Coordinates of C-alpha atoms in Angstrom, one line a residue:
M1 CA 62.2 86.4 110.1
R2 CA 63.7 89.5 108.6
V3 CA 62.0 90.2 105.2
S4 CA 61.5 93.2 103.1
S5 CA 58.1 94.5 102.0
Q6 CA 58.4 92.8 98.7
G7 CA 58.7 89.4 100.4
V8 CA 62.4 89.1 99.6
T9 CA 65.1 89.2 102.2
V10 CA 67.9 91.6 101.0
V11 CA 71.3 90.3 102.1
A12 CA 74.4 92.5 101.7
L13 CA 77.9 91.2 101.7
L14 CA 80.0 94.1 102.9
A15 CA 83.5 93.2 102.0
D16 CA 86.9 94.8 102.4
P17 CA 88.6 95.4 99.0
D18 CA 90.9 92.8 97.4
A19 CA 90.6 89.2 98.6
P20 CA 87.4 89.5 100.7
T21 CA 85.6 91.2 97.8
E22 CA 86.7 88.4 95.4
I23 CA 85.4 85.8 97.9
A24 CA 82.1 87.6 98.3
Q25 CA 81.6 88.0 94.6
R26 CA 82.2 84.3 93.9
M27 CA 79.8 83.1 96.6
A28 CA 77.1 85.6 95.6
R29 CA 76.6 83.7 92.3
T30 CA 75.1 80.7 94.1
L31 CA 74.2 82.1 97.5
P32 CA 70.6 83.2 96.8
D33 CA 69.6 79.7 95.5
R34 CA 71.4 77.9 98.3
L35 CA 69.8 80.1 101.0
A36 CA 66.3 79.6 99.4
H37 CA 66.8 75.9 99.3
R38 CA 68.0 75.6 102.9
S39 CA 65.4 78.0 104.4
G40 CA 62.5 76.3 102.7
Q41 CA 58.9 77.6 102.7
G42 CA 59.3 79.5 99.4
R43 CA 61.5 82.2 101.0
R44 CA 63.5 84.3 98.6
F45 CA 66.8 86.1 99.0
D46 CA 68.5 88.9 97.1
V47 CA 72.3 89.0 97.6
E48 CA 74.4 92.1 96.7
V49 CA 78.1 92.6 97.2
V50 CA 79.4 96.0 98.4
S51 CA 83.2 96.5 98.3
E52 CA 84.1 99.0 100.9
P53 CA 87.1 99.4 103.3
F54 CA 84.9 99.4 106.4
T55 CA 87.9 98.4 108.6
A56 CA 90.0 101.4 107.6
G57 CA 91.8 102.9 110.6
T58 CA 90.5 100.6 113.3
E59 CA 90.4 97.0 114.6
D60 CA 88.0 97.8 117.5
L61 CA 85.0 95.6 117.3
S62 CA 82.5 98.1 118.7
T63 CA 83.6 100.7 116.2
L64 CA 83.3 98.2 113.3
T65 CA 79.9 97.1 114.5
R66 CA 78.7 100.7 114.5
R67 CA 80.0 101.3 111.0
I68 CA 78.2 98.2 109.8
M69 CA 75.0 99.2 111.5
D70 CA 75.1 102.7 110.1
R71 CA 75.8 101.4 106.6
A72 CA 72.9 98.9 106.8
R73 CA 70.4 101.6 108.0
A74 CA 71.5 103.9 105.2
E75 CA 70.9 101.2 102.5
N76 CA 67.9 99.6 104.2
W77 CA 69.3 96.2 104.0
D78 CA 67.6 93.4 105.9
I79 CA 70.8 91.5 106.7
V80 CA 74.4 92.5 106.3
V81 CA 77.4 90.1 106.6
A82 CA 80.8 91.9 106.7
L83 CA 83.9 90.1 105.6
T84 CA 87.5 91.3 106.4
D85 CA 90.9 89.8 105.9
L86 CA 92.2 91.4 109.1
P87 CA 92.6 89.3 112.2
L88 CA 90.3 90.6 114.9
H89 CA 90.4 90.0 118.6
S90 CA 87.8 89.8 121.4
H91 CA 88.5 89.4 125.1
R92 CA 92.1 88.3 124.3
R93 CA 90.8 85.7 121.9
K94 CA 90.9 85.6 118.1
L95 CA 87.5 86.4 116.6
V96 CA 86.0 84.0 114.1
V97 CA 82.5 85.5 113.7
E98 CA 80.0 87.5 115.7
L99 CA 76.3 88.1 115.2
S100 CA 73.7 90.6 116.3
H101 CA 70.2 89.2 115.7
E102 CA 68.6 92.4 116.8
H103 CA 70.4 94.5 114.2
G104 CA 70.6 91.7 111.5
L105 CA 74.4 91.8 111.1
A106 CA 77.4 89.5 111.2
L107 CA 81.1 90.1 111.1
L108 CA 83.4 87.4 109.8
S109 CA 87.2 87.5 110.1
L110 CA 88.5 85.4 107.2
P111 CA 92.0 84.6 108.6
S112 CA 90.3 82.7 111.5
L113 CA 89.0 80.2 108.9
G114 CA 92.6 79.0 108.2
G115 CA 94.3 78.7 104.9
W116 CA 92.7 75.7 103.3
R117 CA 89.4 75.6 101.3
L118 CA 88.8 79.2 102.3
Q119 CA 86.1 79.8 99.7
A120 CA 84.1 76.8 100.8
K121 CA 84.5 77.6 104.5
A122 CA 83.5 81.3 104.0
R123 CA 80.5 80.3 102.0
R124 CA 79.3 77.9 104.6
A125 CA 79.9 80.4 107.4
V126 CA 78.0 83.1 105.6
E127 CA 75.1 80.7 104.9
E128 CA 74.8 79.7 108.5
A129 CA 75.0 83.4 109.6
V130 CA 72.3 84.5 107.2
L131 CA 70.0 81.7 108.1
S132 CA 70.5 82.4 111.8
L133 CA 69.8 86.1 111.4
A134 CA 66.8 85.5 109.1
G135 CA 65.2 83.0 111.5
P136 CA 62.6 83.7 114.1
R137 CA 63.6 84.9 117.5
A138 CA 62.7 82.2 120.1
T139 CA 62.9 84.5 123.1
G140 CA 61.8 87.9 123.9
A141 CA 63.5 91.1 122.9
E142 CA 65.5 91.1 126.1
G143 CA 67.4 87.9 125.5
P144 CA 69.5 86.4 122.8
P145 CA 67.8 84.3 120.1
R146 CA 67.7 80.6 120.4
S147 CA 69.4 80.0 117.1
Q148 CA 71.0 76.9 115.6
P149 CA 74.7 76.6 116.6
L150 CA 77.1 77.8 113.9
L151 CA 80.0 75.4 114.6
G152 CA 79.4 73.5 111.4
P153 CA 81.6 75.6 109.1
F154 CA 84.4 75.6 111.6
A155 CA 84.3 72.2 113.2
G156 CA 87.0 69.7 112.8
P157 CA 89.9 68.0 114.6
L158 CA 92.1 71.0 114.1
A159 CA 89.5 73.7 114.5
P160 CA 89.5 74.9 118.2
V161 CA 86.5 77.1 117.8
H162 CA 84.0 77.7 120.6
P163 CA 81.5 80.3 121.8
G164 CA 83.1 83.5 123.2
P165 CA 82.0 85.9 125.9
V166 CA 79.7 88.7 125.0
D167 CA 79.3 91.8 127.3
E168 CA 75.8 93.1 128.0
E169 CA 76.6 96.5 126.5
E170 CA 77.7 95.0 123.2
A171 CA 75.5 95.0 120.1
A172 CA 76.5 91.4 119.4
D173 CA 74.6 88.5 121.0
L174 CA 76.5 85.5 119.7
R175 CA 80.3 85.2 119.1
Y176 CA 82.7 82.4 118.2
V177 CA 86.4 82.7 118.9
A178 CA 89.5 80.6 118.4
S179 CA 92.0 80.0 121.2
G180 CA 95.0 77.9 122.2
P181 CA 98.0 76.9 120.1
R182 CA 95.8 75.3 117.4
G183 CA 93.8 78.5 117.2
Y184 CA 97.0 80.5 116.9
L185 CA 98.2 78.3 114.1
R186 CA 94.9 78.5 112.3
V187 CA 94.8 82.3 112.4
L188 CA 98.5 82.5 111.4
V189 CA 98.0 80.3 108.3
G190 CA 94.9 82.4 107.4
M191 CA 97.0 85.6 107.7
V192 CA 99.7 84.2 105.5
R193 CA 97.2 83.2 102.9
A194 CA 95.6 86.7 103.0
N195 CA 99.0 88.1 102.3
R196 CA 99.3 85.9 99.2
P197 CA 103.1 85.2 99.5
W198 CA 103.4 84.1 95.9
R199 CA 102.9 87.8 94.9
L200 CA 106.4 88.5 96.4
V201 CA 108.0 87.0 93.3
P202 CA 106.8 89.4 90.7
G203 CA 106.8 92.2 93.2
L204 CA 110.6 92.2 93.6
S205 CA 111.7 92.8 90.0
K206 CA 115.0 94.4 90.8
A207 CA 116.0 91.7 93.2
L208 CA 115.1 89.0 90.7
A209 CA 117.1 90.8 88.0
A210 CA 120.1 90.9 90.3
A211 CA 119.6 87.2 91.2
L212 CA 119.3 86.1 87.6
A213 CA 122.4 88.1 86.5
T214 CA 124.4 86.6 89.4
G215 CA 123.2 83.1 88.5
A216 CA 124.1 83.5 84.8
I217 CA 127.6 84.6 85.6
A218 CA 128.2 82.0 88.3
T219 CA 127.0 79.2 86.0
V220 CA 129.9 79.8 83.6
N221 CA 132.6 80.4 86.3
S222 CA 135.1 77.5 86.5
T223 CA 135.8 78.2 90.2
V224 CA 132.1 77.8 90.9
W225 CA 132.2 74.5 89.0
S226 CA 135.0 73.2 91.2
L227 CA 133.3 74.3 94.4
A228 CA 130.0 72.7 93.4
A229 CA 131.7 69.4 92.4
S230 CA 133.5 69.3 95.8
L231 CA 130.7 70.2 98.1
S232 CA 128.8 67.4 99.9
A233 CA 125.0 67.4 100.2
P234 CA 125.0 68.7 103.9
R235 CA 127.2 71.7 102.8
L236 CA 124.8 72.4 99.9
V237 CA 121.9 72.4 102.3
I238 CA 123.8 74.7 104.7
A239 CA 124.5 77.1 101.7
M240 CA 120.8 77.0 100.8
V241 CA 119.5 77.6 104.3
G242 CA 122.1 80.4 104.8
S243 CA 121.2 82.2 101.6
V244 CA 117.5 81.9 102.1
A245 CA 117.8 83.1 105.7
L246 CA 120.0 86.1 104.5
M247 CA 117.4 87.0 101.9
I248 CA 114.5 86.8 104.4
G249 CA 116.3 88.8 107.1
W250 CA 117.5 91.4 104.6
L251 CA 114.0 92.0 103.2
I252 CA 112.4 92.3 106.7
V253 CA 115.1 94.7 108.0
D254 CA 115.7 96.8 104.9
A255 CA 112.0 97.3 104.3
N256 CA 111.2 97.8 108.0
L257 CA 108.6 94.9 107.9
W258 CA 109.1 94.0 111.6
H259 CA 106.2 95.3 113.7
R260 CA 107.1 97.0 117.0
T261 CA 104.4 98.1 119.4
A262 CA 104.6 101.0 121.8
E263 CA 102.1 99.2 124.1
V264 CA 103.4 97.2 127.0
S265 CA 100.4 95.1 127.7
P266 CA 100.8 91.3 127.3
E267 CA 97.9 91.3 124.8
A268 CA 99.6 93.9 122.6
K269 CA 102.8 91.9 122.6
K270 CA 100.9 88.7 121.6
R271 CA 99.3 90.6 118.7
A272 CA 102.7 92.0 117.6
A273 CA 104.2 88.4 117.8
L274 CA 101.4 87.1 115.6
Y275 CA 101.9 89.9 113.0
N276 CA 105.6 89.3 113.0
A277 CA 105.2 85.5 112.7
S278 CA 102.9 86.1 109.6
T279 CA 105.5 88.4 108.1
V280 CA 108.3 85.9 108.5
V281 CA 106.3 83.0 107.1
T282 CA 105.0 85.1 104.2
V283 CA 108.5 86.3 103.2
A284 CA 109.9 82.9 103.7
I285 CA 107.4 81.3 101.3
G286 CA 108.0 84.0 98.7
V287 CA 111.8 83.6 99.0
L288 CA 111.6 79.8 98.7
V289 CA 109.5 80.1 95.6
C290 CA 112.1 82.4 94.2
Y291 CA 114.8 79.9 95.1
A292 CA 113.0 77.1 93.4
G293 CA 112.6 79.2 90.3
L294 CA 116.2 80.1 90.3
M295 CA 117.2 76.5 90.5
V296 CA 115.1 75.6 87.4
I297 CA 116.3 78.6 85.4
N298 CA 119.9 77.9 86.3
L299 CA 119.5 74.2 85.3
V300 CA 118.1 75.2 81.9
W301 CA 120.9 77.7 81.4
A302 CA 123.5 75.1 82.4
L303 CA 122.1 72.5 80.0
F304 CA 122.3 75.1 77.2
I305 CA 125.7 76.7 77.9
L306 CA 128.0 74.1 79.5
N307 CA 130.4 71.9 77.5
D308 CA 131.1 68.5 79.0
Q309 CA 134.7 68.4 77.9
V310 CA 135.5 71.9 79.3
F311 CA 133.8 71.1 82.5
A312 CA 135.6 67.8 82.9
S313 CA 139.0 69.4 82.2
M314 CA 138.4 72.0 84.9
T315 CA 136.9 69.8 87.6
R316 CA 138.2 66.3 86.6
T317 CA 134.6 65.2 87.0
P318 CA 132.4 64.0 84.1
L319 CA 129.4 66.2 83.4
H320 CA 126.4 64.0 84.2
A321 CA 122.9 64.7 85.5
T322 CA 124.2 64.8 89.1
E323 CA 126.7 67.5 88.3
Y324 CA 124.1 69.6 86.5
W325 CA 121.8 69.3 89.5
T326 CA 124.5 70.1 92.1
L327 CA 125.8 73.1 90.1
S328 CA 122.2 74.5 89.7
W329 CA 121.6 74.0 93.4
F330 CA 124.8 75.8 94.4
V331 CA 124.4 78.6 91.9
A332 CA 120.8 79.2 93.2
S333 CA 122.3 79.9 96.7
I334 CA 124.8 82.3 95.2
A335 CA 122.1 84.0 93.1
T336 CA 119.9 84.3 96.2
V337 CA 122.6 86.3 98.0
G338 CA 122.9 88.5 94.9
G339 CA 119.1 88.9 94.9
A340 CA 119.3 90.0 98.6
L341 CA 121.8 92.8 97.6
G342 CA 119.6 93.7 94.6
S343 CA 116.5 94.0 96.9
G344 CA 118.2 97.1 98.4
L345 CA 117.3 98.9 95.1
E346 CA 113.5 98.2 95.7
S347 CA 111.5 100.9 97.5
D348 CA 110.1 100.0 100.9
E349 CA 106.6 100.6 99.6
A350 CA 107.2 98.1 96.7
I351 CA 108.3 95.4 99.1
R352 CA 105.4 96.0 101.5
A353 CA 102.9 95.9 98.6
A354 CA 104.4 92.6 97.5
A355 CA 104.4 91.1 101.0
Y356 CA 101.1 92.3 102.5
S357 CA 97.4 92.4 101.6
K358 CA 95.9 95.9 101.2
R359 CA 94.2 95.8 104.6
E360 CA 97.5 94.7 106.3
Q361 CA 99.3 97.5 104.5
E362 CA 96.7 100.0 105.8
R363 CA 96.9 98.6 109.3
R364 CA 100.6 98.9 109.5
S365 CA 100.6 102.4 108.0
M366 CA 98.0 103.4 110.6
L367 CA 100.1 102.0 113.5
K368 CA 103.2 103.7 112.2
T369 CA 101.4 107.0 112.0
R370 CA 100.0 106.5 115.5
D371 CA 103.5 105.7 116.9
D372 CA 105.0 108.7 115.1
H373 CA 102.4 111.0 116.7
G374 CA 102.9 109.4 120.1
D375 CA 106.7 110.1 119.8

């Protein structure tokens, strides 16, 4: 077992800034006691969190492993578990976690854990990794350790995780990957969660201002009243879908969020498709949240400002709950189009900051710089 001279195993959680650091800090509060309880025999653990952008400028596993190893040697840690919110790949598969028992390190890609109960899954994965790395080696120095399988934190009917190939020259001796359509969906959901799409709402202040102004004006327009009263539910749905799609497309095109790769390999194209899919889903969730908010605000505004007699005289329809709802729904679609136009006033950097996690922003900036130099 790896243990320091004071009889305490020093475990470092090396986490990328932002979400990985927050997850590491929360689990560090209870991790020492949980590890001591599960390991037994009076073993003690000291856990410290180090927030550091160790993935800056690269997604190459060998490079990341060397960085983690160098950092561990410099600090004299017994075990280091690195956490990142970037999706990593190994042998054309999506990496979940890899371990090197010889060097006492583990690398965990958080998006591969999916988007639900991420904190609990990450804690269990870190616990299993630390206990595996802290355990005795059952074989000689030449072979991989006979450790307990780590599938526990990842197992489930929708968790297509299995051991992945490890080359002899690699530092890692155990690796788990996700593959297949369910693995793709799992990582995609994890990437979207890492982007925190709900931050898109406050991040687009100018677009929201334009949408609110458009909605306020449309709500008191008699022509809009007549149109809303005459539209059927299918047409209202079409208006909603069209306005949301316009907003999504405008944000992606105007802020240059679509990822293009200069590489022609099938693997590079698959990665680009995954990144673009996460962009579309992230922006779509943010826009739908905005749309729902606009509906509520428009409804409140309509309840306050509309007069039932004036409305009835213009539309020949009594102003009841159905009319309030229909008008708010239709005005939300109009306001969303106004918001799309207003988003043109936002800087590309502001939209990217609202749509992506810090690591994803850095990754895209690095790829853009690389492509510019290549040109």
